[in-house]
mmCIF file of C-alpha atoms and ligand atoms in Angstrom:
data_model
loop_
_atom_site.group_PDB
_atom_site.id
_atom_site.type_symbol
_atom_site.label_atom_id
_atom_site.label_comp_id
_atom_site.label_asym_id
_atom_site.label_seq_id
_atom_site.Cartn_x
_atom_site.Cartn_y
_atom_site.Cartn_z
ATOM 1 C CA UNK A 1 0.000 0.000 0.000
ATOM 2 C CA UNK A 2 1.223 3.370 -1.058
ATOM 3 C CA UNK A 3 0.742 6.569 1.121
ATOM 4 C CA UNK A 4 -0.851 8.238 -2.366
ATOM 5 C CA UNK A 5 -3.247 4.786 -2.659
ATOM 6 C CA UNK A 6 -4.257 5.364 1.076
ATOM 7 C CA UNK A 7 -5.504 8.708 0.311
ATOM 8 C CA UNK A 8 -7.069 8.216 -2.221
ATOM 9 C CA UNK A 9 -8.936 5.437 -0.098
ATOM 10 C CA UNK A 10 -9.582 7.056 2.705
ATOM 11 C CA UNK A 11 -7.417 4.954 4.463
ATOM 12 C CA UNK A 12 -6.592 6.607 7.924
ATOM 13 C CA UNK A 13 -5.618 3.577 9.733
ATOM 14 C CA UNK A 14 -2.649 3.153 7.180
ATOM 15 C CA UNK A 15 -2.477 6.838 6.156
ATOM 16 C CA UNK A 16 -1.485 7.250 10.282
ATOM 17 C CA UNK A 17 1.206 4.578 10.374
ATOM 18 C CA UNK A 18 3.584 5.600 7.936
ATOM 19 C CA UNK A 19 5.922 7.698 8.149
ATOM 20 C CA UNK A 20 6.295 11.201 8.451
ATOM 21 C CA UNK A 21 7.531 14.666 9.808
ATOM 22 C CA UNK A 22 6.298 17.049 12.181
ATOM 23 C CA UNK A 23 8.906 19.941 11.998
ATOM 24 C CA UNK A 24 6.741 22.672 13.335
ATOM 25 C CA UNK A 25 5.460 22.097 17.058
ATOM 26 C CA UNK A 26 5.605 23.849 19.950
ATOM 27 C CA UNK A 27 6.096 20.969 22.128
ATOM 28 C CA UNK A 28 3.761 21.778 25.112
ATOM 29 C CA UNK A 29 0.994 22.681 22.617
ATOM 30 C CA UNK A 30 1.300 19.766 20.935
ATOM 31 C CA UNK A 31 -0.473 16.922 22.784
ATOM 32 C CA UNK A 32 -3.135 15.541 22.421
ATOM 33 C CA UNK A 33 -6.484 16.784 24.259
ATOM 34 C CA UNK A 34 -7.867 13.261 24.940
ATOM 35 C CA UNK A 35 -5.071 12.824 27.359
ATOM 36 C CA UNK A 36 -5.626 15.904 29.303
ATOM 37 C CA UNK A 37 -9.842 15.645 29.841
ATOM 38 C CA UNK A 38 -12.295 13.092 29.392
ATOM 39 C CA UNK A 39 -15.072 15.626 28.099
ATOM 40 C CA UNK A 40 -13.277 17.226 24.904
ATOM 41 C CA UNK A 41 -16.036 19.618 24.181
ATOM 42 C CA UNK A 42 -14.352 22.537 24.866
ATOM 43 C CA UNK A 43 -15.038 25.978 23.347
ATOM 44 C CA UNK A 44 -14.746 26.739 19.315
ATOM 45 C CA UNK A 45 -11.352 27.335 18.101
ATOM 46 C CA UNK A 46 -11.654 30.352 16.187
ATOM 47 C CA UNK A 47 -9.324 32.296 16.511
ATOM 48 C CA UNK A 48 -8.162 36.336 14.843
ATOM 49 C CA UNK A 49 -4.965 36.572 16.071
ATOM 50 C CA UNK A 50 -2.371 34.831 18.069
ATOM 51 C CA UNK A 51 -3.594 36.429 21.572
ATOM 52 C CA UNK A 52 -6.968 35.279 21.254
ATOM 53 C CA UNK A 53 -5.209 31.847 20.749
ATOM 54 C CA UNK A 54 -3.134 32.232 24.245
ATOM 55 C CA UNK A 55 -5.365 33.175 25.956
ATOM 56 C CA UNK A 56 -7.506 29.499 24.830
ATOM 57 C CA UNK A 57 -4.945 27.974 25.988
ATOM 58 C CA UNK A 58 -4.090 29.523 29.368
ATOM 59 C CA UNK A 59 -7.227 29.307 30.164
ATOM 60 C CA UNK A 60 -8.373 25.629 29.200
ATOM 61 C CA UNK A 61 -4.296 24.120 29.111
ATOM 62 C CA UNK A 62 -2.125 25.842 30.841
ATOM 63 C CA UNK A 63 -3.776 27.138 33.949
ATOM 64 C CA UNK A 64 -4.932 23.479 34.950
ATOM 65 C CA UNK A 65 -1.834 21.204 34.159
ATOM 66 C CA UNK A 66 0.957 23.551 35.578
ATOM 67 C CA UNK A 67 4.316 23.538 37.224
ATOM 68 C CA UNK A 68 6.778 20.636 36.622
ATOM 69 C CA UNK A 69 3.659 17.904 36.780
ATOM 70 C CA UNK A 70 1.810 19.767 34.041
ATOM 71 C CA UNK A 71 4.895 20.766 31.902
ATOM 72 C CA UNK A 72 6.093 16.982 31.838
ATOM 73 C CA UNK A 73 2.842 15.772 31.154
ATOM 74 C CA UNK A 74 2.018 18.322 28.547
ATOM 75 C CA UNK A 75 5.477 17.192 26.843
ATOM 76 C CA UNK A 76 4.947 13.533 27.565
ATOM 77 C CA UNK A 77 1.832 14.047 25.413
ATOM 78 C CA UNK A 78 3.253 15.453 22.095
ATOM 79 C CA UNK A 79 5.703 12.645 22.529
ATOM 80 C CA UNK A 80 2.662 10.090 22.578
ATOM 81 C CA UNK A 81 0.836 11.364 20.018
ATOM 82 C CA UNK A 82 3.504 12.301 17.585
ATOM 83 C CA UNK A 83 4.600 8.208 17.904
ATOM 84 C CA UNK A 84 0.814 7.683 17.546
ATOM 85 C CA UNK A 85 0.173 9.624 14.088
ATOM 86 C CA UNK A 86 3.577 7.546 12.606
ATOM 87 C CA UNK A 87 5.846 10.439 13.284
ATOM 88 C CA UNK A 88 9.432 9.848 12.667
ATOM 89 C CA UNK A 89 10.979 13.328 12.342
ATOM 90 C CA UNK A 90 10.168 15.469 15.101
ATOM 91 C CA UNK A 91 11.248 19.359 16.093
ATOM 92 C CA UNK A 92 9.763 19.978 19.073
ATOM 93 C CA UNK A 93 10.521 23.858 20.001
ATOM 94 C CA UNK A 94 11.446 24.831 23.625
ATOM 95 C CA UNK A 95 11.538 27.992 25.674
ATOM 96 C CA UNK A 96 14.045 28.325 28.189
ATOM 97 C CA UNK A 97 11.165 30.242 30.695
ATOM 98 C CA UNK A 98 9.978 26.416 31.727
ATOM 99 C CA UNK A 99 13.346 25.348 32.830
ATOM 100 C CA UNK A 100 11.898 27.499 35.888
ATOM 101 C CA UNK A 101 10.131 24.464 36.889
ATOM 102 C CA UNK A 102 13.580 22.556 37.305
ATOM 103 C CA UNK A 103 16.448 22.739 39.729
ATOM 104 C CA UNK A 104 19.086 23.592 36.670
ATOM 105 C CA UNK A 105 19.200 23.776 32.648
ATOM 106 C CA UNK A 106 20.897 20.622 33.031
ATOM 107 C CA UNK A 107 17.610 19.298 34.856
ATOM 108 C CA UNK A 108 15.587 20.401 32.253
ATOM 109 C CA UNK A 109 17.337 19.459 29.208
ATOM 110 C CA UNK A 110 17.541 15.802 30.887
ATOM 111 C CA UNK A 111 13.860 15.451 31.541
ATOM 112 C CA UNK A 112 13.162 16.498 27.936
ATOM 113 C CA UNK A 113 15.502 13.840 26.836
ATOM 114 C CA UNK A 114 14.255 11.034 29.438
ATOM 115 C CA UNK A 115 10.861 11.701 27.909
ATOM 116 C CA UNK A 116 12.150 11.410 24.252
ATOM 117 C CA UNK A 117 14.044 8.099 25.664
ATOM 118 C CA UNK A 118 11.077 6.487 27.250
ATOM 119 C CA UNK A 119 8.019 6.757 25.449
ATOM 120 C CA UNK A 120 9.587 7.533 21.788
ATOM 121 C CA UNK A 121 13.222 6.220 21.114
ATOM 122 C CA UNK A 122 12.383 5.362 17.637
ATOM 123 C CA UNK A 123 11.596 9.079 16.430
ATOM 124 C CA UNK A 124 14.335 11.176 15.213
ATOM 125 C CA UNK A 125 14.037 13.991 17.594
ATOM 126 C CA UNK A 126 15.122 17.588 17.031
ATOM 127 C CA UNK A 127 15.162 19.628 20.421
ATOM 128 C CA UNK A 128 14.409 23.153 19.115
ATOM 129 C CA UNK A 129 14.687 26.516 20.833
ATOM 130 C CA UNK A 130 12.470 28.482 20.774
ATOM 131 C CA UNK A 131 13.458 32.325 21.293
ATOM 132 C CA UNK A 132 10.681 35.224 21.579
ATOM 133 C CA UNK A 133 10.915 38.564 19.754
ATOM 134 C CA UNK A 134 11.781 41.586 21.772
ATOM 135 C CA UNK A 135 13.484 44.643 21.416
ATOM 136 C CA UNK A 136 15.587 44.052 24.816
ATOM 137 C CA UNK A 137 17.982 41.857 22.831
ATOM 138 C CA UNK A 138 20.681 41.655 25.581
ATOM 139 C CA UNK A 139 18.977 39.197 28.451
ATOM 140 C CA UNK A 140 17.913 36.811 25.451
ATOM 141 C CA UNK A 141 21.687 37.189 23.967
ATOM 142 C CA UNK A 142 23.166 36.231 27.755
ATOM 143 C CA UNK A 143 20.566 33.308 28.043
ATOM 144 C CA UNK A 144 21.638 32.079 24.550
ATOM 145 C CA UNK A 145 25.487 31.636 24.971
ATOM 146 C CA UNK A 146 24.274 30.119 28.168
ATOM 147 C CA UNK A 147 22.217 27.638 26.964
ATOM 148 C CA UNK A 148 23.957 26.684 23.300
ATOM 149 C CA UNK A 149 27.250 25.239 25.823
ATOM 150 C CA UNK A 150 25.097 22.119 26.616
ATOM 151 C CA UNK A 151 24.790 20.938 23.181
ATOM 152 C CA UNK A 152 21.311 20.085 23.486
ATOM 153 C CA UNK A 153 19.592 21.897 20.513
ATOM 154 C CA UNK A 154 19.444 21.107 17.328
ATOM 155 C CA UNK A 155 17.326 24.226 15.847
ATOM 156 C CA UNK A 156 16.381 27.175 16.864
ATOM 157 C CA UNK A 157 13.564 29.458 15.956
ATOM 158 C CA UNK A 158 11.802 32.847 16.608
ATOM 159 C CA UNK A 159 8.116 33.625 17.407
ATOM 160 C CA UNK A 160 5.766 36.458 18.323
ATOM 161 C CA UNK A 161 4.632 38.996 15.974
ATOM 162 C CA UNK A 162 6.257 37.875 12.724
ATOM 163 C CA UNK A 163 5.590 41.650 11.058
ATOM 164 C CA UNK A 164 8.818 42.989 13.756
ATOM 165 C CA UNK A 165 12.218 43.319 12.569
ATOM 166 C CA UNK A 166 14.180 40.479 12.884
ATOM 167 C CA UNK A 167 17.991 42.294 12.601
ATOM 168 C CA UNK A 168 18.622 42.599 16.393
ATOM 169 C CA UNK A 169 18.754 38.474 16.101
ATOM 170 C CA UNK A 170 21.197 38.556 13.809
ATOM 171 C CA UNK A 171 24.137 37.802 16.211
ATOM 172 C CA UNK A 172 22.573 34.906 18.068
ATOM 173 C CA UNK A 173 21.597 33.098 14.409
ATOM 174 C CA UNK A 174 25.148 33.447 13.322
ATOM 175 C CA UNK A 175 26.348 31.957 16.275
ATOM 176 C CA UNK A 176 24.311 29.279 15.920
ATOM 177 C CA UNK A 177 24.809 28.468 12.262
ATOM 178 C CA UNK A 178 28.701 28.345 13.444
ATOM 179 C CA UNK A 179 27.225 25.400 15.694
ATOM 180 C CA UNK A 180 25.438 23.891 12.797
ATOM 181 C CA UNK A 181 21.865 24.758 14.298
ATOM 182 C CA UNK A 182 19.264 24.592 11.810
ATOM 183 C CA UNK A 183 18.138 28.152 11.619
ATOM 184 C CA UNK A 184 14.556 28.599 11.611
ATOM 185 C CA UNK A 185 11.754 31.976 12.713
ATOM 186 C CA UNK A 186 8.095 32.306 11.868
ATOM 187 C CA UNK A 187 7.219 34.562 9.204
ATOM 188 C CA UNK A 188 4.757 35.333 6.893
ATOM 189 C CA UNK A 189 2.052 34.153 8.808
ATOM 190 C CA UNK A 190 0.676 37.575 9.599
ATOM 191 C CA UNK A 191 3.539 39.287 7.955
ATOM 192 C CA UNK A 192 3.780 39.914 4.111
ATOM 193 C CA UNK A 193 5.989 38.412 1.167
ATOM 194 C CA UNK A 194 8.777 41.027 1.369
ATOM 195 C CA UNK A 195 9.086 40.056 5.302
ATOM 196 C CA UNK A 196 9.525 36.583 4.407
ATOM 197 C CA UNK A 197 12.552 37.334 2.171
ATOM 198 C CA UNK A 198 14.289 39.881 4.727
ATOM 199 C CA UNK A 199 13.785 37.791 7.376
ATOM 200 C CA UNK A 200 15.158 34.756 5.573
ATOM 201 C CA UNK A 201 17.970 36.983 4.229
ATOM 202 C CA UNK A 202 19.648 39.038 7.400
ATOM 203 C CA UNK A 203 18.894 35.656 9.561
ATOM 204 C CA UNK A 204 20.290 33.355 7.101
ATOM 205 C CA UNK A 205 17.313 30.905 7.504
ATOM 206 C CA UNK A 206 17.280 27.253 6.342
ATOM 207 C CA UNK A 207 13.408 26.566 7.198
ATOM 208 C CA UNK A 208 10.605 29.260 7.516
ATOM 209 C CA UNK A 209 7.903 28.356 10.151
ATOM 210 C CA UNK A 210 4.618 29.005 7.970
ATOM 211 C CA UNK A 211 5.846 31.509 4.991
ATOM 212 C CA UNK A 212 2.419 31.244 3.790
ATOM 213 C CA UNK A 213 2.485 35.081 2.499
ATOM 214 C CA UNK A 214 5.248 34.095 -0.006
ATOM 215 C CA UNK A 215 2.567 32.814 -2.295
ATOM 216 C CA UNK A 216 1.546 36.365 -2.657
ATOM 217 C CA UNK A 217 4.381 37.456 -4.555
ATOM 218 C CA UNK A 218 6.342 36.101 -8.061
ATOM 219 C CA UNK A 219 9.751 37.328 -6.950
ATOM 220 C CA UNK A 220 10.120 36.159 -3.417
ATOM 221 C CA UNK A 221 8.973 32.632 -4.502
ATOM 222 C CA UNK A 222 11.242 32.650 -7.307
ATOM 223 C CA UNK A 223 13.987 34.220 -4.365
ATOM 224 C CA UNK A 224 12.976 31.069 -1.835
ATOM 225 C CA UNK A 225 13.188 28.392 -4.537
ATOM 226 C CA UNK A 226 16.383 29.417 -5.717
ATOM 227 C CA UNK A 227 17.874 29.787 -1.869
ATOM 228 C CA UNK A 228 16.193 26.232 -1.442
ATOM 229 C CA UNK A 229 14.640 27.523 1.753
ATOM 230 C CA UNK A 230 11.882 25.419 3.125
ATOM 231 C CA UNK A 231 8.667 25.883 4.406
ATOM 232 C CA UNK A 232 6.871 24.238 7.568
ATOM 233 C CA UNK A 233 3.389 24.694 6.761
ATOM 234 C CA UNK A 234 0.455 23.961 9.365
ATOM 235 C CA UNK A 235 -2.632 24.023 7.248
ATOM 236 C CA UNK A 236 -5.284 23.718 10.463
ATOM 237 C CA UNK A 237 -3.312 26.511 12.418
ATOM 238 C CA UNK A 238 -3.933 28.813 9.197
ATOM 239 C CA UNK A 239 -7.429 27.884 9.240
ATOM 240 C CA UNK A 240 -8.276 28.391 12.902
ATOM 241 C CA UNK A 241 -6.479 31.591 12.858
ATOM 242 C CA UNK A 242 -8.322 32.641 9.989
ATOM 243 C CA UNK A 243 -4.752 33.323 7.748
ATOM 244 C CA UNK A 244 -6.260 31.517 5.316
ATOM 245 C CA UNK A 245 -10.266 31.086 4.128
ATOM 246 C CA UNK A 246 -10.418 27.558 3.682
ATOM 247 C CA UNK A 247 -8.515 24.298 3.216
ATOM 248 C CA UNK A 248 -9.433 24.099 -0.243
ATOM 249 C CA UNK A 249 -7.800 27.319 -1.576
ATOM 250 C CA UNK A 250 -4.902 27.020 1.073
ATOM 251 C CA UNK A 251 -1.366 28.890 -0.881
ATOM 252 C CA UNK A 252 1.087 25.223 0.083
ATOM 253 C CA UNK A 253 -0.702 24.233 -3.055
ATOM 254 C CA UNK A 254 0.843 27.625 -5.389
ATOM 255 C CA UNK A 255 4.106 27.092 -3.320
ATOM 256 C CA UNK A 256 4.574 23.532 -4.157
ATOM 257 C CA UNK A 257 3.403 23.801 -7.505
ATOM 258 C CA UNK A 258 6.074 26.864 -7.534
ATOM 259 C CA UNK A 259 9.076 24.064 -6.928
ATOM 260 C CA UNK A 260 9.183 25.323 -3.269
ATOM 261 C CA UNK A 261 10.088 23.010 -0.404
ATOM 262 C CA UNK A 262 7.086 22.268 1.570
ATOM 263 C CA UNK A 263 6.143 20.107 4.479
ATOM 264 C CA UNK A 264 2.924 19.526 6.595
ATOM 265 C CA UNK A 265 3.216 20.061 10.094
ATOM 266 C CA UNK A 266 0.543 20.557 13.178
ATOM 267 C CA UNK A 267 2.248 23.546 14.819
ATOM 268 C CA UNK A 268 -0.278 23.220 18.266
ATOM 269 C CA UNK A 269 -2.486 19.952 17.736
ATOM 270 C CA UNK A 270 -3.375 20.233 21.670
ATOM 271 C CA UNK A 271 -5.554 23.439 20.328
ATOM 272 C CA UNK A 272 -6.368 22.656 16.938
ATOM 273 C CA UNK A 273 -6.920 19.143 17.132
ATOM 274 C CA UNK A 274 -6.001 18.262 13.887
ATOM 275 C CA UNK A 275 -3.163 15.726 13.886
ATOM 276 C CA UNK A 276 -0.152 15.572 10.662
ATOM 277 C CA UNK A 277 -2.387 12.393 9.071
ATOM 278 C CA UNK A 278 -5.771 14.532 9.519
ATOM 279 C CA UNK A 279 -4.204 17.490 7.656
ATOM 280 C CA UNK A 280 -3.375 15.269 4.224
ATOM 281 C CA UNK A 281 -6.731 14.188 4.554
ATOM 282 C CA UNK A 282 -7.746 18.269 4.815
ATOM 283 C CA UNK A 283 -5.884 19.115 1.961
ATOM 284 C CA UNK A 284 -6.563 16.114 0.091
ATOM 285 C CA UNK A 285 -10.372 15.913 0.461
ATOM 286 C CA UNK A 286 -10.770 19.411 -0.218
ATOM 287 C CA UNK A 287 -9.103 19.118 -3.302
ATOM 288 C CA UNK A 288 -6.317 21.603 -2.447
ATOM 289 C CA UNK A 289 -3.741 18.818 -3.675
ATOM 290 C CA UNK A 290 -3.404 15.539 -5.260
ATOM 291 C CA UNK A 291 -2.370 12.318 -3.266
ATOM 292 C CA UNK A 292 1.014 12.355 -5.706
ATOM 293 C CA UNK A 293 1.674 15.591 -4.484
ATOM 294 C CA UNK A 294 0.877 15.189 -1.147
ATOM 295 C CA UNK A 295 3.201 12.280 -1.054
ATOM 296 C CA UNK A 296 6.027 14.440 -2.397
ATOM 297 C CA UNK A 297 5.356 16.548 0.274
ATOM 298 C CA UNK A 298 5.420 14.195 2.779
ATOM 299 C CA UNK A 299 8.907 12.909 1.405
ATOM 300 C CA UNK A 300 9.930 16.237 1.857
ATOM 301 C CA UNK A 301 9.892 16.351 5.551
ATOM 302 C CA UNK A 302 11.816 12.811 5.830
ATOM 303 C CA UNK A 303 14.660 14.045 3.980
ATOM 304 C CA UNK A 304 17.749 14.914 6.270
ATOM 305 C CA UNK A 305 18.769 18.517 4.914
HETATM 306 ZN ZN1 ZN B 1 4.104 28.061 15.171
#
């Protein structure tokens, strides 16, 4: 059975267990709501902008499964359900602020790990950090040359309002491409085209998280296919946070077609609740892409870069 033939079936059973990537996940967003509460009908996800989202979350997540308990458990989650949706490539992206729950970095790091260890040794794991945008660049500069001694991440990326300047990072991504850190932010999510491009260019980016504005315009899609830059795409994020109208006129399918790298990711499946597997069926059964293409997609995200 091919992963094309399985689409076009409707198989979901198979469709689940083979293998793919999940390169875009914010690790304590990215369980799975079944194991948190029995009664899943919580309020509509619908979402305008990425506040509206946090404050979901605090509220129904966050607040309730807290401290060290709730941060393990929240982790130990995306961990299951990743392994459960046939996940083999896996970025899960870290801030430093929870290492507040343990005694040392070292602590932290090591629980991350143990849980990686215990429930998913099989998946190829990519411990991401995950840095905030501010203009007070000097506390996050100290905290990075802390943190990049322990040799624990593998990536690092940049969130928060993707339409800010990216420049004042421009010291910590260097450092870390001398470390051989895949060098990732999110843009062009709410940003536009042109803030893809500058952001990919001053940062020296490998992978944009979401990029979705590129579509918009001829010359920075021509720019990120050329720079072989990739995109992590979440189609249900865009949805829910009405970036984009529907599934069925969602841009991955202009950027693909446009000889862009593109993968499918499920950048907070404890919120959205739409796992990596659900998400070809989205843009499959909406007739946004073709099971070929969604299979070169998914190939995509296997590939070691
Ligand atoms: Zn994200």
């Amino acid at each position: 059975m091919t992963f094309s033939k399985a689409l076009a079936d409707k198989d979901y059973e198979t469709l689940r267990t083979m293998p793919k990537s999940d390169l875009h996940n914010h690790a304590t967003r990215g369980g799975n709501i079944r194991d948190f509460f029995d009664d899943v009908d919580l309020p509509k996800r619908d979402f305008t902008n990425l506040d509206e989202m946090q404050q979901w979350y605090d509220a129904n997540i966050k607040y309730k499964f807290s401290g060290q308990e709730g941060f393990i458990a929240r982790v130990e989650s995306a961990f299951k359900q990743a392994q459960h949706d046939g996940i083999r490539r896996l970025a899960l992206s870290f801030g430093i602020g929870d290492s507040i729950h343990f005694a040392s970095l070292e602590a932290y790091f090591m629980a991350i790990r143990q849980l990686h260890q215990t429930i998913a040794p099989e998946i190829d794991f990519i411990p991401e950090l995950c840095l905030g945008r501010t203009s007070n660049i000097e506390p996050v500069q100290d905290m990075f040359d802390e943190v990049i001694e322990y040799d624990f991440f593998k990536s690092i990326d940049l969130v928060g309002d993707d339409r800010d300047s990216v420049a004042n990072y421009k010291s910590i991504y260097r450092k870390a491409k001398s470390k051989g850190i895949i060098l990732k932010a999110h843009l062009g999510e709410f940003g536009d085209a042109e803030s893809v491009r500058k952001g990919v260019d001053v940062l020296e980016l490998d992978e944009v998280q979401h990029g979705i504005a590129a579509a918009t315009s001829i010359e920075v899609k021509n720019w990120l296919r050329t720079n072989d830059v990739q995109l992590n795409i979440c189609p249900s994020s865009n949805v829910m946070l009405n970036r984009v109208p529907s599934y069925e006129i969602h841009p991955i399918k202009e950027l693909f077609h446009h000889g862009i790298k593109v993968t499918i990711n499920s950048d907070d499946m404890l919120i959205f609740d739409q796992s990596v597997t659900q998400d070809y069926i989205n843009l499959f059964e909406s007739g946004c892409m073709s099971a070929n293409d969604l299979n070169t997609v998914r190939e995509t995200g296997l590939l070691l870069r």
